[in-house]
Short mmCIF file of C-alpha atoms in Angstrom, two decimals:
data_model
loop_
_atom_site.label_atom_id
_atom_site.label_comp_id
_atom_site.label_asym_id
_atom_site.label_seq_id
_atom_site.Cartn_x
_atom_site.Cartn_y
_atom_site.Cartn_z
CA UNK I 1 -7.95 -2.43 23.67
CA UNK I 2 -9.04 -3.91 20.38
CA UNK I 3 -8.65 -6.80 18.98
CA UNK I 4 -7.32 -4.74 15.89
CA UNK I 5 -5.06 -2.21 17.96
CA UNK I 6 -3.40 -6.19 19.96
CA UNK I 7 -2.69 -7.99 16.90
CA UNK I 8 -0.79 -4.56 14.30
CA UNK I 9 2.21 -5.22 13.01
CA UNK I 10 5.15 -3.87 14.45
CA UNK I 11 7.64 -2.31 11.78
CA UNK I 12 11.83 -2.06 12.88
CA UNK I 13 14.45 -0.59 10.89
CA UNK I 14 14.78 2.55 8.95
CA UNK I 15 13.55 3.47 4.84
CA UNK I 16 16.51 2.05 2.62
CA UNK I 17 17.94 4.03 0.38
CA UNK I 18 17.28 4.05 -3.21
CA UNK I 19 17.31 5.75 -6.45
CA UNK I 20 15.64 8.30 -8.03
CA UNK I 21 12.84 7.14 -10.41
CA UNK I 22 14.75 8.17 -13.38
CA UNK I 23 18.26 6.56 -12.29
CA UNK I 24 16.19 3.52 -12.10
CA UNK I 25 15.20 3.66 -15.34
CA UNK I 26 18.94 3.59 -16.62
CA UNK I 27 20.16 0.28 -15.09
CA UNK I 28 16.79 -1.22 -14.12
CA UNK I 29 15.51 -2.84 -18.04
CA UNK I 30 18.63 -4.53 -18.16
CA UNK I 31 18.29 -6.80 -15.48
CA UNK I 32 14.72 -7.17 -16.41
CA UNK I 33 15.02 -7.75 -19.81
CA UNK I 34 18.00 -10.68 -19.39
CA UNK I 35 15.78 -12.45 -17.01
CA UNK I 36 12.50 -10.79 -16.22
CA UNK I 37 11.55 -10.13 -12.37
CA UNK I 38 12.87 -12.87 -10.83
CA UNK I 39 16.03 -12.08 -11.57
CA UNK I 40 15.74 -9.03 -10.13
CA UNK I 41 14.99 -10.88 -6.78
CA UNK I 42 17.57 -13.34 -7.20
CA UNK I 43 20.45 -10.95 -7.58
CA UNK I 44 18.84 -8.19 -5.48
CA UNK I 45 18.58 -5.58 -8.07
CA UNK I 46 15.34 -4.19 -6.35
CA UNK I 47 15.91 -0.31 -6.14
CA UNK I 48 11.53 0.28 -5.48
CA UNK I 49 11.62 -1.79 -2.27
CA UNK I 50 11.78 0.48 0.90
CA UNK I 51 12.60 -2.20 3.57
CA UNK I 52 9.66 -0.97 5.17
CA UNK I 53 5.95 -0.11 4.35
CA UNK I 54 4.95 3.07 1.89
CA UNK I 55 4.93 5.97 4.58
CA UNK I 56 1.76 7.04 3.07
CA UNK I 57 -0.06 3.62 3.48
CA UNK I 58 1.07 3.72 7.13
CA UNK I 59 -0.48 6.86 7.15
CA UNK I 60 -3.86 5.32 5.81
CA UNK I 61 -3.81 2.68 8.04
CA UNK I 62 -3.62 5.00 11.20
CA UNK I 63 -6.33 7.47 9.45
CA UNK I 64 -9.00 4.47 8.99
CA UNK I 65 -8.48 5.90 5.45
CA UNK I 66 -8.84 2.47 3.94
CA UNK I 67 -11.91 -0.31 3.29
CA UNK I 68 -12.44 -3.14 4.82
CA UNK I 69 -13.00 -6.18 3.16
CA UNK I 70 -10.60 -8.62 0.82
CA UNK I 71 -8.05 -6.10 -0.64
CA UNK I 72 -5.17 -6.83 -2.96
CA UNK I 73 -1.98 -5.31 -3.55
CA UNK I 74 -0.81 -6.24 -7.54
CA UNK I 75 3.28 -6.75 -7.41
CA UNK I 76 3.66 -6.73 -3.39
CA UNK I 77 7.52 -7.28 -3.79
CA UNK I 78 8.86 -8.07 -0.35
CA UNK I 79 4.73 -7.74 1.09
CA UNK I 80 5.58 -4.80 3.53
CA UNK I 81 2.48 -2.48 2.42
CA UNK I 82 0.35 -5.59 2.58
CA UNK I 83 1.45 -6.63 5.85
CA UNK I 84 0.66 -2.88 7.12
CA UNK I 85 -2.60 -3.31 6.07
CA UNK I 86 -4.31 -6.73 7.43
CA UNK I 87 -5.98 -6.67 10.01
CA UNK I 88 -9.05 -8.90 11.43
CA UNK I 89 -11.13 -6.56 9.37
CA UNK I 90 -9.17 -6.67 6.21
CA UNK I 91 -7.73 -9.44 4.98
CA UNK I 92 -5.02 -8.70 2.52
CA UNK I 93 -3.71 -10.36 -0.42
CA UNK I 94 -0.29 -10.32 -1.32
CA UNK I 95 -0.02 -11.15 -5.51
CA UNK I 96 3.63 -11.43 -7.72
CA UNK I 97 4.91 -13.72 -10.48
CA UNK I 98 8.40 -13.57 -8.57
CA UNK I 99 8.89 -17.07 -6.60
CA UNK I 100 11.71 -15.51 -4.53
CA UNK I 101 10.04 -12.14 -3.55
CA UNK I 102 7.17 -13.83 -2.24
CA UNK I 103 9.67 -16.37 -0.24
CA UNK I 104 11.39 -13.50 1.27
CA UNK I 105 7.90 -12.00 2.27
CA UNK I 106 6.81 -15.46 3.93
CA UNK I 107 10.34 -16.04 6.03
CA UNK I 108 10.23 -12.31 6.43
CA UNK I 109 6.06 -12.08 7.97
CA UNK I 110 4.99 -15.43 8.80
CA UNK I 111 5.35 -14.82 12.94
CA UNK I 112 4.01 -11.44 12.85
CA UNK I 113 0.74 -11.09 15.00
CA UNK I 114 -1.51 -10.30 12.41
CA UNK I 115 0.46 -13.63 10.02
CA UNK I 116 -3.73 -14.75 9.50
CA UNK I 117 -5.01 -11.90 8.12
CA UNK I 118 -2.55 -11.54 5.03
CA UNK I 119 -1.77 -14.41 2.29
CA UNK I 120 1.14 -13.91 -0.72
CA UNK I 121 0.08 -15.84 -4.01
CA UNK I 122 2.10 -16.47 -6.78
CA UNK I 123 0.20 -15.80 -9.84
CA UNK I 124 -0.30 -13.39 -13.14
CA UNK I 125 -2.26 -10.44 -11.89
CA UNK I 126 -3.70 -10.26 -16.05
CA UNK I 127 -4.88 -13.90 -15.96
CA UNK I 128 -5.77 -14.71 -12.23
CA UNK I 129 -9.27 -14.80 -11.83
CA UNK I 130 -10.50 -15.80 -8.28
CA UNK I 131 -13.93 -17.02 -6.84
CA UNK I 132 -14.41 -13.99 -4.78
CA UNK I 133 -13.23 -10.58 -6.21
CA UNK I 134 -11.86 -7.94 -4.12
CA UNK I 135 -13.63 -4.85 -1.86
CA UNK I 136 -10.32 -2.70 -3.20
CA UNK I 137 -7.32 -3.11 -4.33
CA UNK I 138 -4.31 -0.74 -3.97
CA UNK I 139 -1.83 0.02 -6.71
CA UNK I 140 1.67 1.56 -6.20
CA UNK I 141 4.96 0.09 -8.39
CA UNK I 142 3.24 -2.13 -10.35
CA UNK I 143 1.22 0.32 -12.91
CA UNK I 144 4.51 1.84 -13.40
CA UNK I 145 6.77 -1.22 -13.53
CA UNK I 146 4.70 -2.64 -17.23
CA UNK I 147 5.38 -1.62 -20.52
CA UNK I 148 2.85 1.11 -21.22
CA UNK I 149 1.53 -0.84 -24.01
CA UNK I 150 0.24 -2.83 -21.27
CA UNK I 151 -1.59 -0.25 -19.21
CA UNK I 152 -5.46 -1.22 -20.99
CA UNK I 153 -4.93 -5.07 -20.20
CA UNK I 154 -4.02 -3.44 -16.43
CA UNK I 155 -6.80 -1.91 -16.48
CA UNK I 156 -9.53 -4.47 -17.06
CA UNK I 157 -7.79 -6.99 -14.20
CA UNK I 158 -8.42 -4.15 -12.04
CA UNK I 159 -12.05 -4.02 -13.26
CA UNK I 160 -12.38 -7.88 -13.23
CA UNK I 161 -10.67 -7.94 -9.76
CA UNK I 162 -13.02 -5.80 -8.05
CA UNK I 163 -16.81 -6.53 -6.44
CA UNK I 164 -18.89 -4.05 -8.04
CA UNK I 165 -18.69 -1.30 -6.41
CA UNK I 166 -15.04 -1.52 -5.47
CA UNK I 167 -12.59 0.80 -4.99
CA UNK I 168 -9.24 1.28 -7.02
CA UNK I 169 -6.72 3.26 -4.94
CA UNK I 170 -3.51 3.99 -7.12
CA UNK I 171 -0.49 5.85 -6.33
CA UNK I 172 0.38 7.40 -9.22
CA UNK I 173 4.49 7.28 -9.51
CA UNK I 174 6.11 8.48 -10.48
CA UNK I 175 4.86 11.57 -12.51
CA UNK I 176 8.12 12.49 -14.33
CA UNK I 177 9.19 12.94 -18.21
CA UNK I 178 12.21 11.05 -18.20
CA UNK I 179 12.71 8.33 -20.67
CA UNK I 180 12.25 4.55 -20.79
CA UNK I 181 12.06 2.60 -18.08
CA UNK I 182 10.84 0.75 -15.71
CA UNK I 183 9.89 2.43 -13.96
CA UNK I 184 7.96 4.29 -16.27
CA UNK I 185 6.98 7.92 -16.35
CA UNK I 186 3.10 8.28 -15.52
CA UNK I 187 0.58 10.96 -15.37
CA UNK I 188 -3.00 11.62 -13.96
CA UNK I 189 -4.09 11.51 -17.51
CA UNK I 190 -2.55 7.89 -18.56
CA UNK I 191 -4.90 6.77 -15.64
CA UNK I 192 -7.85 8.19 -16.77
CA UNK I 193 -7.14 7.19 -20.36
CA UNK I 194 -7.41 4.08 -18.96
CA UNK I 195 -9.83 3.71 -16.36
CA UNK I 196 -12.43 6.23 -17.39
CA UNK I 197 -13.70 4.09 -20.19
CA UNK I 198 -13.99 0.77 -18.28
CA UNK I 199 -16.46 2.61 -15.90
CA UNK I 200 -14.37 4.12 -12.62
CA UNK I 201 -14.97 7.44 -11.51
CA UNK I 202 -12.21 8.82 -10.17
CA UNK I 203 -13.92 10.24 -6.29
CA UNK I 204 -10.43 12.02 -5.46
CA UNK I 205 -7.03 13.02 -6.31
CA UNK I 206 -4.80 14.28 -3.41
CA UNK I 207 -0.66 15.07 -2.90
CA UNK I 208 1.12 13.65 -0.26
CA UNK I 209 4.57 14.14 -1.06
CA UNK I 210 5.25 15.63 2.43
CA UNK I 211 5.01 11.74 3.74
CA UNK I 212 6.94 10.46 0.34
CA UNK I 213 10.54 9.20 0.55
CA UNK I 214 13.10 11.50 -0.09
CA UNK I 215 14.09 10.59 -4.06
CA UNK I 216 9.86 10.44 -4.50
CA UNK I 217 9.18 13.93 -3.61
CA UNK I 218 6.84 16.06 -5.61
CA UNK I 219 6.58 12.70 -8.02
CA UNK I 220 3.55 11.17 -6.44
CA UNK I 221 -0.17 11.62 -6.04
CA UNK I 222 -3.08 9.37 -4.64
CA UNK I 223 -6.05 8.67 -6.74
CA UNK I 224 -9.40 6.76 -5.17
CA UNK I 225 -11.91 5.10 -7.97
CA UNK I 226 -15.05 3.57 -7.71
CA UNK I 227 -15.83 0.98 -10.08
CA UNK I 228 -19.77 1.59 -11.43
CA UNK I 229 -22.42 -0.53 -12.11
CA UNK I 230 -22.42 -0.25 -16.12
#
């Protein structure tokens, strides 16, 4: 057996369950707006978080469907996707500006078998610059969770984040038209609009919404995007 196959996580425990998209978006700015994420965190108005890892990022994981490398994972919440994906291969990065979501990630994953292959950092994904950039970085609630005005300034970290080279893999959620937010509504085109002129080619576009949760049916699509040599 591998070295990879002895040290996986082992997830317990069943999906929670949450909101629609567009329910969220009627309670969810209120909390955020009186006292930003952390609030959120502190009084556990969290409706995204699953309890478990993304079913499709499982799905990756057992598919050998993602790099290796140094990946990150922008607003890891409770740090269940980047758990699922460290291994000895791929050392995963945890980042969020909420002090107590990371704090529940670390009591939550610090004995699990893989525990040295995955860090959380507390930092500002649009300022924080490290040494070494990423191989990839995977994007789920977090493009979703800014103000749209925000989206360009998202999309040169990701640029600025990545080796050249890198890969960009976004799950676009949730494609709706329903009104304010977070989260808000998002389309294939809103990505390109902003990704397309930095330099990433998008190198696929595919529908999984057979392995989504229940209230993210038919809302969801996975995008892959190089970042090019300009």
């Amino acid at each position: 057996m591998s070295t990879v196959a002895n040290i996986a996580p082992v997830f317990t425990g069943d999906c929670k369950t949450i909101p629609t998209p567009e329910e969220c978006a009627t309670f969810l700015y209120k909390v955020v707006n009186s006292g930003g994420w952390e609030k959120c965190w502190v009084e556990e108005v969290i409706p995204w978080d699953l309890g478990v890892p993304t079913p499709l990022v499982l799905h990756l994981v057992k598919n050998n469907a993602l790099p290796n490398g140094k990946g990150l994972v922008p607003g890891c919440g409770g740090g269940y996707d980047v758990v699922a994906m460290a291994n000895p291969e791929r050392f995963m990065v945890g980042l969020d500006i909420s002090e107590n979501a990371l704090k529940k990630a670390r009591e939550t994953f610090s004995t699990m078998p893989n525990s040295s292959c995955f860090s959380f950092v507390k930092e500002d994904v649009f300022t924080w610059r490290p040494e070494q950039p990423f191989d990839f970085i995977f994007d789920y609630v977090f493009f979703c969770a800014i103000d749209p005005k925000m989206r360009p300034a998202w999309g040169k970290a990701m640029y600025e984040l990545l080796k050249p080279d890198g890969e960009l893999i976004t799950l676009m959620y949730p494609i709706t038209n329903h009104e304010g937010g977070p989260p808000f509504s998002v389309s294939e085109s809103e990505y390109e609009k902003v990704l397309v002129p930095l330099g990433f080619k998008q190198l696929s576009l595919e529908d999984y919404s057979d392995l989504a949760v229940e209230p993210r049916k038919g809302k969801e699509k996975l995008a892959r995007w190089k970042k090019m040599n300009n």
